[in-house]
PDB file of C-alpha atoms and ligand atoms in Angstrom:
ATOM      1  CA  THR A 567      -0.014   0.032   0.012  1.00 97.00           C
ATOM      2  CA  GLU A 568       1.016   3.585  -0.704  1.00 98.00           C
ATOM      3  CA  LYS A 569       1.079   5.948   2.291  1.00 98.00           C
ATOM      4  CA  ILE A 570      -0.575   9.249   1.536  1.00 98.00           C
ATOM      5  CA  ILE A 571      -1.230  12.606   3.049  1.00 99.00           C
ATOM      6  CA  ILE A 572      -4.255  14.375   1.637  1.00 99.00           C
ATOM      7  CA  ASP A 573      -4.106  18.150   1.766  1.00 99.00           C
ATOM      8  CA  THR A 574      -7.659  19.328   1.423  1.00 98.00           C
ATOM      9  CA  ASP A 575     -10.302  22.085   1.628  1.00 98.00           C
ATOM     10  CA  PRO A 576     -13.519  20.020   2.195  1.00 98.00           C
ATOM     11  CA  GLY A 577     -15.585  20.769  -0.015  1.00 96.00           C
ATOM     12  CA  VAL A 578     -17.997  18.382  -1.598  1.00 97.00           C
ATOM     13  CA  ASP A 579     -15.754  16.702  -4.135  1.00 97.00           C
ATOM     14  CA  ASP A 580     -13.006  16.613  -1.459  1.00 98.00           C
ATOM     15  CA  THR A 581     -15.431  14.526   0.643  1.00 98.00           C
ATOM     16  CA  LEU A 582     -15.785  12.009  -2.101  1.00 98.00           C
ATOM     17  CA  ALA A 583     -12.023  11.886  -2.617  1.00 98.00           C
ATOM     18  CA  ILE A 584     -11.374  11.355   1.151  1.00 98.00           C
ATOM     19  CA  PHE A 585     -13.939   8.520   1.502  1.00 98.00           C
ATOM     20  CA  TYR A 586     -12.671   6.962  -1.724  1.00 98.00           C
ATOM     21  CA  ALA A 587      -9.111   6.979  -0.491  1.00 98.00           C
ATOM     22  CA  LEU A 588     -10.102   5.576   2.856  1.00 98.00           C
ATOM     23  CA  GLU A 589     -11.934   2.640   1.131  1.00 97.00           C
ATOM     24  CA  SER A 590      -9.013   1.786  -1.130  1.00 97.00           C
ATOM     25  CA  GLU A 591      -6.789  -1.133  -0.215  1.00 97.00           C
ATOM     26  CA  ALA A 592      -4.030   0.405  -2.369  1.00 98.00           C
ATOM     27  CA  LEU A 593      -3.777   3.474  -0.156  1.00 98.00           C
ATOM     28  CA  GLU A 594      -3.081   4.147   3.531  1.00 98.00           C
ATOM     29  CA  VAL A 595      -4.123   7.669   4.589  1.00 98.00           C
ATOM     30  CA  VAL A 596      -1.617   8.669   7.250  1.00 98.00           C
ATOM     31  CA  GLY A 597      -3.106  12.072   7.804  1.00 98.00           C
ATOM     32  CA  LEU A 598      -5.270  14.966   6.493  1.00 99.00           C
ATOM     33  CA  THR A 599      -3.979  18.419   6.341  1.00 99.00           C
ATOM     34  CA  SER A 600      -6.409  21.366   5.975  1.00 99.00           C
ATOM     35  CA  VAL A 601      -6.180  24.436   3.754  1.00 98.00           C
ATOM     36  CA  PHE A 602      -8.458  27.397   2.831  1.00 98.00           C
ATOM     37  CA  GLY A 603     -10.220  27.216  -0.588  1.00 98.00           C
ATOM     38  CA  ASN A 604     -13.780  26.057  -0.800  1.00 98.00           C
ATOM     39  CA  VAL A 605     -14.073  27.191   2.823  1.00 98.00           C
ATOM     40  CA  ASP A 606     -11.689  28.894   5.266  1.00 98.00           C
ATOM     41  CA  THR A 607      -9.003  26.864   6.875  1.00 98.00           C
ATOM     42  CA  LYS A 608     -10.702  26.561  10.270  1.00 98.00           C
ATOM     43  CA  LEU A 609     -13.889  25.165   8.689  1.00 98.00           C
ATOM     44  CA  ALA A 610     -11.776  22.904   6.481  1.00 98.00           C
ATOM     45  CA  THR A 611     -10.165  21.485   9.654  1.00 98.00           C
ATOM     46  CA  GLN A 612     -13.542  20.929  11.236  1.00 98.00           C
ATOM     47  CA  ASN A 613     -14.849  19.198   8.179  1.00 98.00           C
ATOM     48  CA  ALA A 614     -11.827  17.015   7.840  1.00 98.00           C
ATOM     49  CA  LEU A 615     -12.456  15.913  11.492  1.00 98.00           C
ATOM     50  CA  ARG A 616     -16.138  15.382  10.884  1.00 98.00           C
ATOM     51  CA  LEU A 617     -15.468  13.250   7.711  1.00 98.00           C
ATOM     52  CA  LEU A 618     -13.089  11.034   9.560  1.00 98.00           C
ATOM     53  CA  GLU A 619     -15.694  10.543  12.340  1.00 98.00           C
ATOM     54  CA  ILE A 620     -18.359   9.635   9.784  1.00 98.00           C
ATOM     55  CA  ALA A 621     -15.949   7.143   8.201  1.00 98.00           C
ATOM     56  CA  GLY A 622     -15.144   5.734  11.674  1.00 98.00           C
ATOM     57  CA  ARG A 623     -11.450   6.693  11.200  1.00 98.00           C
ATOM     58  CA  SER A 624     -10.844   9.217  13.871  1.00 98.00           C
ATOM     59  CA  ASP A 625      -7.563   7.452  14.511  1.00 98.00           C
ATOM     60  CA  ILE A 626      -6.216   9.422  11.503  1.00 98.00           C
ATOM     61  CA  PRO A 627      -4.669  12.752  12.512  1.00 98.00           C
ATOM     62  CA  VAL A 628      -5.795  16.115  11.083  1.00 99.00           C
ATOM     63  CA  ALA A 629      -3.210  18.986  11.101  1.00 99.00           C
ATOM     64  CA  GLN A 630      -4.497  22.473  10.511  1.00 98.00           C
ATOM     65  CA  GLY A 631      -2.850  24.342   7.660  1.00 98.00           C
ATOM     66  CA  THR A 632      -2.174  27.979   6.833  1.00 98.00           C
ATOM     67  CA  LYS A 633      -5.042  30.470   6.729  1.00 98.00           C
ATOM     68  CA  LYS A 634      -3.942  32.359   3.669  1.00 98.00           C
ATOM     69  CA  PRO A 635      -1.933  32.133   0.469  1.00 98.00           C
ATOM     70  CA  LEU A 636       1.845  32.867   0.641  1.00 98.00           C
ATOM     71  CA  ASP A 637       1.772  36.413  -0.824  1.00 97.00           C
ATOM     72  CA  ARG A 638      -1.855  37.543  -0.982  1.00 96.00           C
ATOM     73  CA  PRO A 639      -5.132  37.491   0.966  1.00 97.00           C
ATOM     74  CA  TYR A 640      -7.497  34.476   0.736  1.00 98.00           C
ATOM     75  CA  SER A 641     -10.052  35.237  -1.961  1.00 95.00           C
ATOM     76  CA  GLY A 642     -12.895  33.746   0.150  1.00 96.00           C
ATOM     77  CA  PRO A 643     -15.211  30.755   0.254  1.00 97.00           C
ATOM     78  CA  VAL A 644     -17.657  29.612  -2.434  1.00 96.00           C
ATOM     79  CA  PRO A 645     -20.943  28.929  -0.674  1.00 96.00           C
ATOM     80  CA  HIS A 646     -22.863  28.819  -3.907  1.00 94.00           C
ATOM     81  CA  ILE A 647     -20.907  25.651  -4.931  1.00 95.00           C
ATOM     82  CA  HIS A 648     -20.065  23.834  -1.685  1.00 96.00           C
ATOM     83  CA  GLY A 649     -22.466  25.456   0.850  1.00 97.00           C
ATOM     84  CA  GLU A 650     -21.861  27.767   3.771  1.00 97.00           C
ATOM     85  CA  ASP A 651     -20.629  24.785   5.642  1.00 98.00           C
ATOM     86  CA  GLY A 652     -18.612  23.381   2.810  1.00 98.00           C
ATOM     87  CA  GLN A 653     -20.883  20.305   3.091  1.00 98.00           C
ATOM     88  CA  GLY A 654     -23.980  21.324   0.980  1.00 97.00           C
ATOM     89  CA  ASN A 655     -25.584  23.246   3.804  1.00 97.00           C
ATOM     90  CA  ILE A 656     -26.498  20.216   5.864  1.00 97.00           C
ATOM     91  CA  HIS A 657     -24.862  21.856   8.990  1.00 95.00           C
ATOM     92  CA  LEU A 658     -23.381  18.932  10.952  1.00 96.00           C
ATOM     93  CA  PRO A 659     -22.718  19.173  14.708  1.00 96.00           C
ATOM     94  CA  PRO A 660     -19.186  20.098  15.747  1.00 97.00           C
ATOM     95  CA  PRO A 661     -16.599  17.374  15.617  1.00 98.00           C
ATOM     96  CA  GLU A 662     -15.673  15.503  18.747  1.00 97.00           C
ATOM     97  CA  LYS A 663     -11.885  15.458  18.098  1.00 98.00           C
ATOM     98  CA  LYS A 664      -9.405  18.306  17.741  1.00 98.00           C
ATOM     99  CA  PRO A 665      -6.620  18.804  15.201  1.00 98.00           C
ATOM    100  CA  ILE A 666      -3.067  17.796  16.362  1.00 98.00           C
ATOM    101  CA  ASP A 667      -0.734  20.488  17.762  1.00 98.00           C
ATOM    102  CA  GLN A 668       1.451  20.564  14.660  1.00 98.00           C
ATOM    103  CA  SER A 669       0.794  22.745  11.659  1.00 98.00           C
ATOM    104  CA  ALA A 670       0.036  21.064   8.286  1.00 99.00           C
ATOM    105  CA  ALA A 671       3.551  21.928   7.009  1.00 98.00           C
ATOM    106  CA  GLU A 672       5.230  20.588  10.214  1.00 98.00           C
ATOM    107  CA  PHE A 673       3.238  17.362  10.041  1.00 99.00           C
ATOM    108  CA  ILE A 674       4.049  16.794   6.383  1.00 98.00           C
ATOM    109  CA  VAL A 675       7.785  17.446   7.027  1.00 98.00           C
ATOM    110  CA  GLU A 676       7.839  15.202  10.149  1.00 98.00           C
ATOM    111  CA  GLN A 677       6.055  12.267   8.386  1.00 98.00           C
ATOM    112  CA  VAL A 678       8.072  12.476   5.161  1.00 98.00           C
ATOM    113  CA  ALA A 679      11.390  12.747   6.969  1.00 98.00           C
ATOM    114  CA  ALA A 680      10.503   9.806   9.153  1.00 98.00           C
ATOM    115  CA  HIS A 681       9.551   7.652   6.164  1.00 97.00           C
ATOM    116  CA  PRO A 682      11.828   8.699   3.264  1.00 98.00           C
ATOM    117  CA  GLY A 683      10.624   7.483  -0.143  1.00 98.00           C
ATOM    118  CA  GLU A 684       7.407   6.098   1.226  1.00 98.00           C
ATOM    119  CA  ILE A 685       4.891   8.977   1.503  1.00 98.00           C
ATOM    120  CA  SER A 686       3.044  10.523  -1.372  1.00 98.00           C
ATOM    121  CA  LEU A 687       1.357  13.868  -1.091  1.00 99.00           C
ATOM    122  CA  VAL A 688      -2.100  14.339  -2.501  1.00 99.00           C
ATOM    123  CA  PRO A 689      -3.059  18.058  -2.559  1.00 99.00           C
ATOM    124  CA  ILE A 690      -6.671  18.591  -3.597  1.00 98.00           C
ATOM    125  CA  GLY A 691      -6.837  22.324  -2.649  1.00 98.00           C
ATOM    126  CA  PRO A 692      -4.507  25.351  -3.020  1.00 98.00           C
ATOM    127  CA  LEU A 693      -0.849  24.401  -2.740  1.00 99.00           C
ATOM    128  CA  SER A 694       0.168  26.724   0.201  1.00 99.00           C
ATOM    129  CA  ASN A 695       0.866  24.057   2.761  1.00 99.00           C
ATOM    130  CA  ILE A 696       2.974  22.027   0.394  1.00 99.00           C
ATOM    131  CA  ALA A 697       4.993  25.187  -0.470  1.00 99.00           C
ATOM    132  CA  LEU A 698       5.467  25.891   3.231  1.00 98.00           C
ATOM    133  CA  ALA A 699       6.621  22.354   3.924  1.00 98.00           C
ATOM    134  CA  LEU A 700       9.182  22.732   1.113  1.00 98.00           C
ATOM    135  CA  ARG A 701      10.435  25.948   2.726  1.00 98.00           C
ATOM    136  CA  LEU A 702      10.694  24.231   6.143  1.00 98.00           C
ATOM    137  CA  ARG A 703      12.642  21.326   4.700  1.00 98.00           C
ATOM    138  CA  PRO A 704      13.693  21.496   1.046  1.00 98.00           C
ATOM    139  CA  GLN A 705      14.965  17.877   1.207  1.00 98.00           C
ATOM    140  CA  ILE A 706      11.402  16.673   1.158  1.00 98.00           C
ATOM    141  CA  ALA A 707      11.618  17.170  -2.565  1.00 98.00           C
ATOM    142  CA  ASN A 708      13.865  14.071  -2.587  1.00 98.00           C
ATOM    143  CA  GLU A 709      12.094  12.225   0.269  1.00 98.00           C
ATOM    144  CA  VAL A 710       8.519  12.317  -0.929  1.00 98.00           C
ATOM    145  CA  LYS A 711       7.588   9.360  -3.104  1.00 98.00           C
ATOM    146  CA  ARG A 712       5.438  11.427  -5.461  1.00 98.00           C
ATOM    147  CA  VAL A 713       2.984  14.229  -5.592  1.00 99.00           C
ATOM    148  CA  VAL A 714      -0.361  13.721  -7.305  1.00 99.00           C
ATOM    149  CA  LEU A 715      -2.430  16.853  -7.227  1.00 99.00           C
ATOM    150  CA  MET A 716      -5.789  18.057  -8.392  1.00 98.00           C
ATOM    151  CA  GLY A 717      -5.423  21.356 -10.008  1.00 98.00           C
ATOM    152  CA  GLY A 718      -4.512  23.249 -13.145  1.00 98.00           C
ATOM    153  CA  ALA A 719      -5.688  23.390 -16.769  1.00 98.00           C
ATOM    154  CA  ALA A 720      -3.076  22.664 -19.398  1.00 98.00           C
ATOM    155  CA  LEU A 721      -4.671  22.399 -22.831  1.00 98.00           C
ATOM    156  CA  VAL A 722      -8.123  23.487 -21.802  1.00 98.00           C
ATOM    157  CA  GLN A 723      -9.755  26.588 -20.303  1.00 97.00           C
ATOM    158  CA  GLY A 724      -9.897  27.199 -16.561  1.00 97.00           C
ATOM    159  CA  ASN A 725     -12.977  27.259 -14.270  1.00 95.00           C
ATOM    160  CA  ILE A 726     -12.267  30.426 -12.365  1.00 94.00           C
ATOM    161  CA  ASN A 727     -11.663  32.295 -15.589  1.00 95.00           C
ATOM    162  CA  PRO A 728     -10.529  31.282 -19.075  1.00 96.00           C
ATOM    163  CA  ALA A 729      -6.957  30.875 -17.896  1.00 98.00           C
ATOM    164  CA  SER A 730      -7.082  29.329 -14.454  1.00 98.00           C
ATOM    165  CA  GLU A 731      -8.376  26.444 -12.391  1.00 98.00           C
ATOM    166  CA  ALA A 732      -9.395  27.376  -8.828  1.00 98.00           C
ATOM    167  CA  ASN A 733      -6.764  25.549  -6.753  1.00 98.00           C
ATOM    168  CA  ILE A 734      -3.809  27.088  -8.639  1.00 98.00           C
ATOM    169  CA  TYR A 735      -5.518  30.426  -8.996  1.00 98.00           C
ATOM    170  CA  ASN A 736      -5.988  30.677  -5.184  1.00 98.00           C
ATOM    171  CA  ASP A 737      -2.244  30.513  -4.473  1.00 98.00           C
ATOM    172  CA  PRO A 738      -0.202  30.786  -7.758  1.00 98.00           C
ATOM    173  CA  GLU A 739       3.042  31.564  -5.885  1.00 98.00           C
ATOM    174  CA  ALA A 740       2.730  28.376  -3.901  1.00 98.00           C
ATOM    175  CA  ALA A 741       1.851  26.409  -7.047  1.00 98.00           C
ATOM    176  CA  ASP A 742       4.970  27.838  -8.708  1.00 98.00           C
ATOM    177  CA  ILE A 743       7.071  26.570  -5.844  1.00 98.00           C
ATOM    178  CA  VAL A 744       5.478  23.147  -5.874  1.00 98.00           C
ATOM    179  CA  PHE A 745       5.727  22.653  -9.600  1.00 98.00           C
ATOM    180  CA  SER A 746       9.364  23.778  -9.630  1.00 97.00           C
ATOM    181  CA  ALA A 747      10.588  21.557  -6.763  1.00 98.00           C
ATOM    182  CA  GLY A 748      12.002  18.864  -9.077  1.00 97.00           C
ATOM    183  CA  TRP A 749      10.035  16.007  -7.523  1.00 98.00           C
ATOM    184  CA  ASP A 750       7.873  13.398  -9.217  1.00 98.00           C
ATOM    185  CA  ILE A 751       4.662  15.332  -9.793  1.00 98.00           C
ATOM    186  CA  THR A 752       1.465  14.502 -11.562  1.00 98.00           C
ATOM    187  CA  MET A 753      -1.206  17.040 -12.373  1.00 98.00           C
ATOM    188  CA  VAL A 754      -4.807  15.805 -12.472  1.00 98.00           C
ATOM    189  CA  GLY A 755      -6.464  18.992 -13.770  1.00 98.00           C
ATOM    190  CA  LEU A 756      -9.453  20.160 -15.774  1.00 98.00           C
ATOM    191  CA  ASP A 757      -8.044  18.517 -18.924  1.00 98.00           C
ATOM    192  CA  VAL A 758      -9.325  15.220 -17.575  1.00 98.00           C
ATOM    193  CA  THR A 759     -11.649  16.072 -14.649  1.00 97.00           C
ATOM    194  CA  HIS A 760     -14.027  17.988 -16.918  1.00 95.00           C
ATOM    195  CA  LYS A 761     -14.507  14.747 -18.818  1.00 95.00           C
ATOM    196  CA  ILE A 762     -15.380  12.611 -15.810  1.00 95.00           C
ATOM    197  CA  LEU A 763     -18.916  13.385 -15.026  1.00 94.00           C
ATOM    198  CA  MET A 764     -21.252  11.286 -12.869  1.00 94.00           C
ATOM    199  CA  SER A 765     -24.846  10.856 -14.151  1.00 93.00           C
ATOM    200  CA  GLN A 766     -27.944  11.302 -12.119  1.00 91.00           C
ATOM    201  CA  ASP A 767     -28.528   7.503 -12.029  1.00 93.00           C
ATOM    202  CA  GLN A 768     -24.951   6.958 -10.827  1.00 94.00           C
ATOM    203  CA  ILE A 769     -25.454   9.682  -8.192  1.00 94.00           C
ATOM    204  CA  ALA A 770     -28.606   7.940  -6.976  1.00 93.00           C
ATOM    205  CA  ARG A 771     -26.573   4.828  -6.050  1.00 93.00           C
ATOM    206  CA  PHE A 772     -25.173   6.611  -2.976  1.00 94.00           C
ATOM    207  CA  GLU A 773     -28.656   6.899  -1.525  1.00 93.00           C
ATOM    208  CA  GLN A 774     -29.222   3.127  -2.090  1.00 94.00           C
ATOM    209  CA  SER A 775     -26.253   2.112   0.043  1.00 93.00           C
ATOM    210  CA  ASN A 776     -26.743   2.134   3.767  1.00 92.00           C
ATOM    211  CA  LYS A 777     -23.032   2.824   4.567  1.00 95.00           C
ATOM    212  CA  LYS A 778     -22.635   5.940   6.679  1.00 97.00           C
ATOM    213  CA  THR A 779     -20.198   7.442   4.115  1.00 97.00           C
ATOM    214  CA  SER A 780     -22.512   6.848   1.233  1.00 97.00           C
ATOM    215  CA  GLN A 781     -25.456   8.332   3.119  1.00 97.00           C
ATOM    216  CA  HIS A 782     -23.288  11.375   3.959  1.00 97.00           C
ATOM    217  CA  ILE A 783     -22.369  11.746   0.317  1.00 97.00           C
ATOM    218  CA  SER A 784     -26.010  11.688  -0.809  1.00 95.00           C
ATOM    219  CA  ASN A 785     -26.874  14.238   1.801  1.00 96.00           C
ATOM    220  CA  VAL A 786     -24.143  16.671   0.741  1.00 97.00           C
ATOM    221  CA  LEU A 787     -24.553  16.303  -3.073  1.00 95.00           C
ATOM    222  CA  PRO A 788     -27.748  18.226  -4.078  1.00 94.00           C
ATOM    223  CA  LEU A 789     -26.346  21.724  -3.919  1.00 94.00           C
ATOM    224  CA  TYR A 790     -23.146  20.840  -5.706  1.00 94.00           C
ATOM    225  CA  VAL A 791     -25.023  18.859  -8.352  1.00 93.00           C
ATOM    226  CA  GLU A 792     -27.360  21.786  -8.895  1.00 92.00           C
ATOM    227  CA  PHE A 793     -24.342  24.072  -9.474  1.00 90.00           C
ATOM    228  CA  ALA A 794     -22.760  21.570 -11.948  1.00 87.00           C
ATOM    229  CA  HIS A 795     -26.055  21.388 -13.855  1.00 87.00           C
ATOM    230  CA  LYS A 796     -26.099  25.172 -14.221  1.00 87.00           C
ATOM    231  CA  ALA A 797     -22.454  25.211 -15.340  1.00 82.00           C
ATOM    232  CA  LEU A 798     -22.774  22.277 -17.704  1.00 80.00           C
ATOM    233  CA  GLY A 799     -26.269  23.005 -19.027  1.00 83.00           C
ATOM    234  CA  LYS A 800     -27.151  19.294 -18.509  1.00 77.00           C
ATOM    235  CA  PRO A 801     -27.320  16.884 -15.597  1.00 78.00           C
ATOM    236  CA  GLY A 802     -24.003  15.521 -14.242  1.00 83.00           C
ATOM    237  CA  MET A 803     -21.547  16.043 -11.427  1.00 91.00           C
ATOM    238  CA  TYR A 804     -17.910  17.046 -11.463  1.00 93.00           C
ATOM    239  CA  LEU A 805     -15.459  14.563  -9.876  1.00 96.00           C
ATOM    240  CA  HIS A 806     -12.356  16.768  -9.643  1.00 97.00           C
ATOM    241  CA  ASP A 807     -10.734  15.634  -6.409  1.00 98.00           C
ATOM    242  CA  PRO A 808     -11.750  11.855  -6.508  1.00 98.00           C
ATOM    243  CA  SER A 809     -10.146  11.822  -9.995  1.00 98.00           C
ATOM    244  CA  ALA A 810      -6.679  12.290  -8.346  1.00 98.00           C
ATOM    245  CA  ILE A 811      -7.417   9.325  -6.077  1.00 98.00           C
ATOM    246  CA  ALA A 812      -8.584   7.261  -9.019  1.00 98.00           C
ATOM    247  CA  TYR A 813      -5.384   8.002 -10.964  1.00 98.00           C
ATOM    248  CA  MET A 814      -3.331   6.799  -7.978  1.00 98.00           C
ATOM    249  CA  ILE A 815      -5.276   3.540  -7.684  1.00 97.00           C
ATOM    250  CA  ASN A 816      -5.824   2.738 -11.413  1.00 97.00           C
ATOM    251  CA  PRO A 817      -3.175   4.585 -13.504  1.00 98.00           C
ATOM    252  CA  SER A 818      -3.801   2.334 -16.475  1.00 98.00           C
ATOM    253  CA  LEU A 819      -7.295   3.981 -16.929  1.00 98.00           C
ATOM    254  CA  PHE A 820      -5.637   7.317 -17.707  1.00 98.00           C
ATOM    255  CA  GLU A 821      -3.631   8.876 -20.525  1.00 98.00           C
ATOM    256  CA  THR A 822      -0.721  11.204 -19.620  1.00 98.00           C
ATOM    257  CA  GLN A 823       1.927  13.299 -21.251  1.00 98.00           C
ATOM    258  CA  GLN A 824       5.154  14.741 -19.843  1.00 98.00           C
ATOM    259  CA  TYR A 825       5.599  18.436 -20.330  1.00 98.00           C
ATOM    260  CA  PRO A 826       7.808  21.227 -18.991  1.00 97.00           C
ATOM    261  CA  LEU A 827       5.317  23.347 -17.005  1.00 98.00           C
ATOM    262  CA  LYS A 828       5.260  26.807 -15.638  1.00 98.00           C
ATOM    263  CA  VAL A 829       2.741  28.648 -13.475  1.00 98.00           C
ATOM    264  CA  GLU A 830       1.896  32.238 -14.252  1.00 98.00           C
ATOM    265  CA  THR A 831       1.524  34.274 -11.011  1.00 97.00           C
ATOM    266  CA  GLN A 832       0.600  37.660 -12.404  1.00 96.00           C
ATOM    267  CA  GLY A 833      -1.886  39.478 -14.574  1.00 95.00           C
ATOM    268  CA  ILE A 834      -4.814  38.183 -16.573  1.00 94.00           C
ATOM    269  CA  SER A 835      -3.561  34.640 -16.781  1.00 96.00           C
ATOM    270  CA  ARG A 836      -2.586  34.431 -13.105  1.00 97.00           C
ATOM    271  CA  GLY A 837      -2.893  30.775 -12.030  1.00 98.00           C
ATOM    272  CA  LYS A 838      -2.469  29.428 -15.582  1.00 98.00           C
ATOM    273  CA  THR A 839      -0.418  26.186 -15.858  1.00 98.00           C
ATOM    274  CA  TRP A 840       1.379  26.683 -19.105  1.00 98.00           C
ATOM    275  CA  VAL A 841       2.769  23.513 -20.683  1.00 98.00           C
ATOM    276  CA  TRP A 842       5.411  23.492 -23.428  1.00 97.00           C
ATOM    277  CA  THR A 843       3.924  21.049 -25.924  1.00 95.00           C
ATOM    278  CA  GLN A 844       5.950  21.314 -29.152  1.00 91.00           C
ATOM    279  CA  THR A 845       8.997  22.678 -30.828  1.00 90.00           C
ATOM    280  CA  MET A 846       8.964  26.430 -31.197  1.00 90.00           C
ATOM    281  CA  ASP A 847      11.330  29.005 -32.639  1.00 93.00           C
ATOM    282  CA  PHE A 848      12.995  29.587 -29.293  1.00 94.00           C
ATOM    283  CA  PRO A 849      14.006  27.108 -26.608  1.00 94.00           C
ATOM    284  CA  PRO A 850      11.670  26.709 -23.614  1.00 95.00           C
ATOM    285  CA  GLU A 851      14.545  27.711 -21.252  1.00 95.00           C
ATOM    286  CA  ASN A 852      14.348  31.249 -22.684  1.00 94.00           C
ATOM    287  CA  PHE A 853      10.925  31.508 -21.000  1.00 93.00           C
ATOM    288  CA  GLY A 854      11.887  29.904 -17.702  1.00 93.00           C
ATOM    289  CA  PHE A 855      10.634  26.382 -18.446  1.00 95.00           C
ATOM    290  CA  ASP A 856      12.724  23.642 -16.863  1.00 95.00           C
ATOM    291  CA  VAL A 857      13.065  20.960 -19.518  1.00 94.00           C
ATOM    292  CA  ASP A 858      14.867  18.654 -17.144  1.00 94.00           C
ATOM    293  CA  HIS A 859      11.891  18.348 -14.813  1.00 96.00           C
ATOM    294  CA  LYS A 860       8.795  17.471 -16.656  1.00 97.00           C
ATOM    295  CA  VAL A 861       5.384  17.311 -15.095  1.00 98.00           C
ATOM    296  CA  THR A 862       3.107  14.332 -15.753  1.00 98.00           C
ATOM    297  CA  VAL A 863      -0.078  15.878 -17.059  1.00 98.00           C
ATOM    298  CA  VAL A 864      -3.187  13.709 -17.085  1.00 98.00           C
ATOM    299  CA  LEU A 865      -5.125  14.383 -20.313  1.00 98.00           C
ATOM    300  CA  ASP A 866      -7.737  11.640 -20.748  1.00 98.00           C
ATOM    301  CA  ALA A 867      -9.352   8.728 -19.109  1.00 98.00           C
ATOM    302  CA  ASP A 868     -11.586   5.687 -19.583  1.00 98.00           C
ATOM    303  CA  CYS A 869     -14.254   7.733 -17.849  1.00 96.00           C
ATOM    304  CA  ASP A 870     -16.844   4.930 -17.400  1.00 95.00           C
ATOM    305  CA  ALA A 871     -14.286   2.659 -15.806  1.00 97.00           C
ATOM    306  CA  VAL A 872     -13.069   5.434 -13.483  1.00 97.00           C
ATOM    307  CA  ILE A 873     -16.575   6.167 -12.367  1.00 97.00           C
ATOM    308  CA  ASP A 874     -17.248   2.437 -11.808  1.00 95.00           C
ATOM    309  CA  SER A 875     -14.245   2.255  -9.528  1.00 94.00           C
ATOM    310  CA  MET A 876     -15.372   5.279  -7.515  1.00 94.00           C
ATOM    311  CA  LEU A 877     -18.873   3.887  -7.090  1.00 94.00           C
ATOM    312  CA  GLU A 878     -17.556   0.463  -6.088  1.00 91.00           C
TER     313      GLU A 878
HETATM  314  C1  LIG B1861     -11.069  22.287  -7.354  1.00 70.08           C
HETATM  315  O1  LIG B1861     -11.531  23.498  -6.674  1.00 70.08           O
HETATM  316  C2  LIG B1861     -12.386  23.154  -5.597  1.00 70.08           C
HETATM  317  O2  LIG B1861     -13.588  23.822  -5.625  1.00 70.08           O
HETATM  318  C3  LIG B1861     -12.598  21.655  -5.719  1.00 70.08           C
HETATM  319  O3  LIG B1861     -12.691  21.031  -4.442  1.00 70.08           O
HETATM  320  C4  LIG B1861     -11.449  21.131  -6.470  1.00 70.08           C
HETATM  321  O4  LIG B1861     -10.341  20.814  -5.615  1.00 70.08           O
HETATM  322  C5  LIG B1861     -11.631  22.196  -8.747  1.00 70.08           C
HETATM  323  O5  LIG B1861     -11.208  23.364  -9.563  1.00 70.08           O
HETATM  324 CA1  LIG B1862     -10.704  20.599  -3.249  1.00 70.08          CA
END
């Protein structure tokens, strides 16, 4: 099994990702770290604790992360997508447990240093905690097994604006640090996640299961699904964060390419994940692309098989 730390801003699709990872025999979740994004960091922490309680896995530690991006203020929550509570406005009672005393970055550094080569990081929110962990201990770039993140839009448009996907847009400076660290990094971004849509019939299957986690999913989904319907103009649900877990478990269901990648931190395309795809008149190095450290970019998937795996 692969040991993972999920860095998360739960969030409805984060909820699916966390439950999916907890169910998988291929993965061992050694901790959750919280970050602002869909909700503020404090609420993200509370939700992470709540989700572990629902899954009966309160043995897994939660470390609270930073409350804001590295170099800018937090742009604020998105209650119209994930609810005021980040859980589709179902307003759960407070969690019983508390986060551990370490910060997210401290927890990541301690775990990775204690198990070199064994722990993979799975960021499914803005990349601030991961950048802070790299600042705290740059060697983690060699000690982490791999990074598989949900974020970015390489060959397709963004979802915050035409350029940028939300997780990268929310802390582009952190994303720049994380993509430049020279580690084994895979980007599961909108190129693939906008293709993996769950249908109404498939969504209904959560209600039919009496597992606590499935019941919770069916309770939190309506608001998120309604938002997706409006955005798509047809029924269906986005599976952004669980797609990163699916890639880890079933890489053969996905198509990838390796590209030099650079994050834009300024201006109209702030948060854009530019990839160097072909031969141009000038070398990529002239524009700050590192050709020696390519990023694995997930571009396509056997979408039906991926969704089957999630539902199972
Ligand atoms: C990403 O942004 C958040 O709203 C989701 O949880 C996901 O991580 C999609 O752009
Ligand atoms: Ca997320």
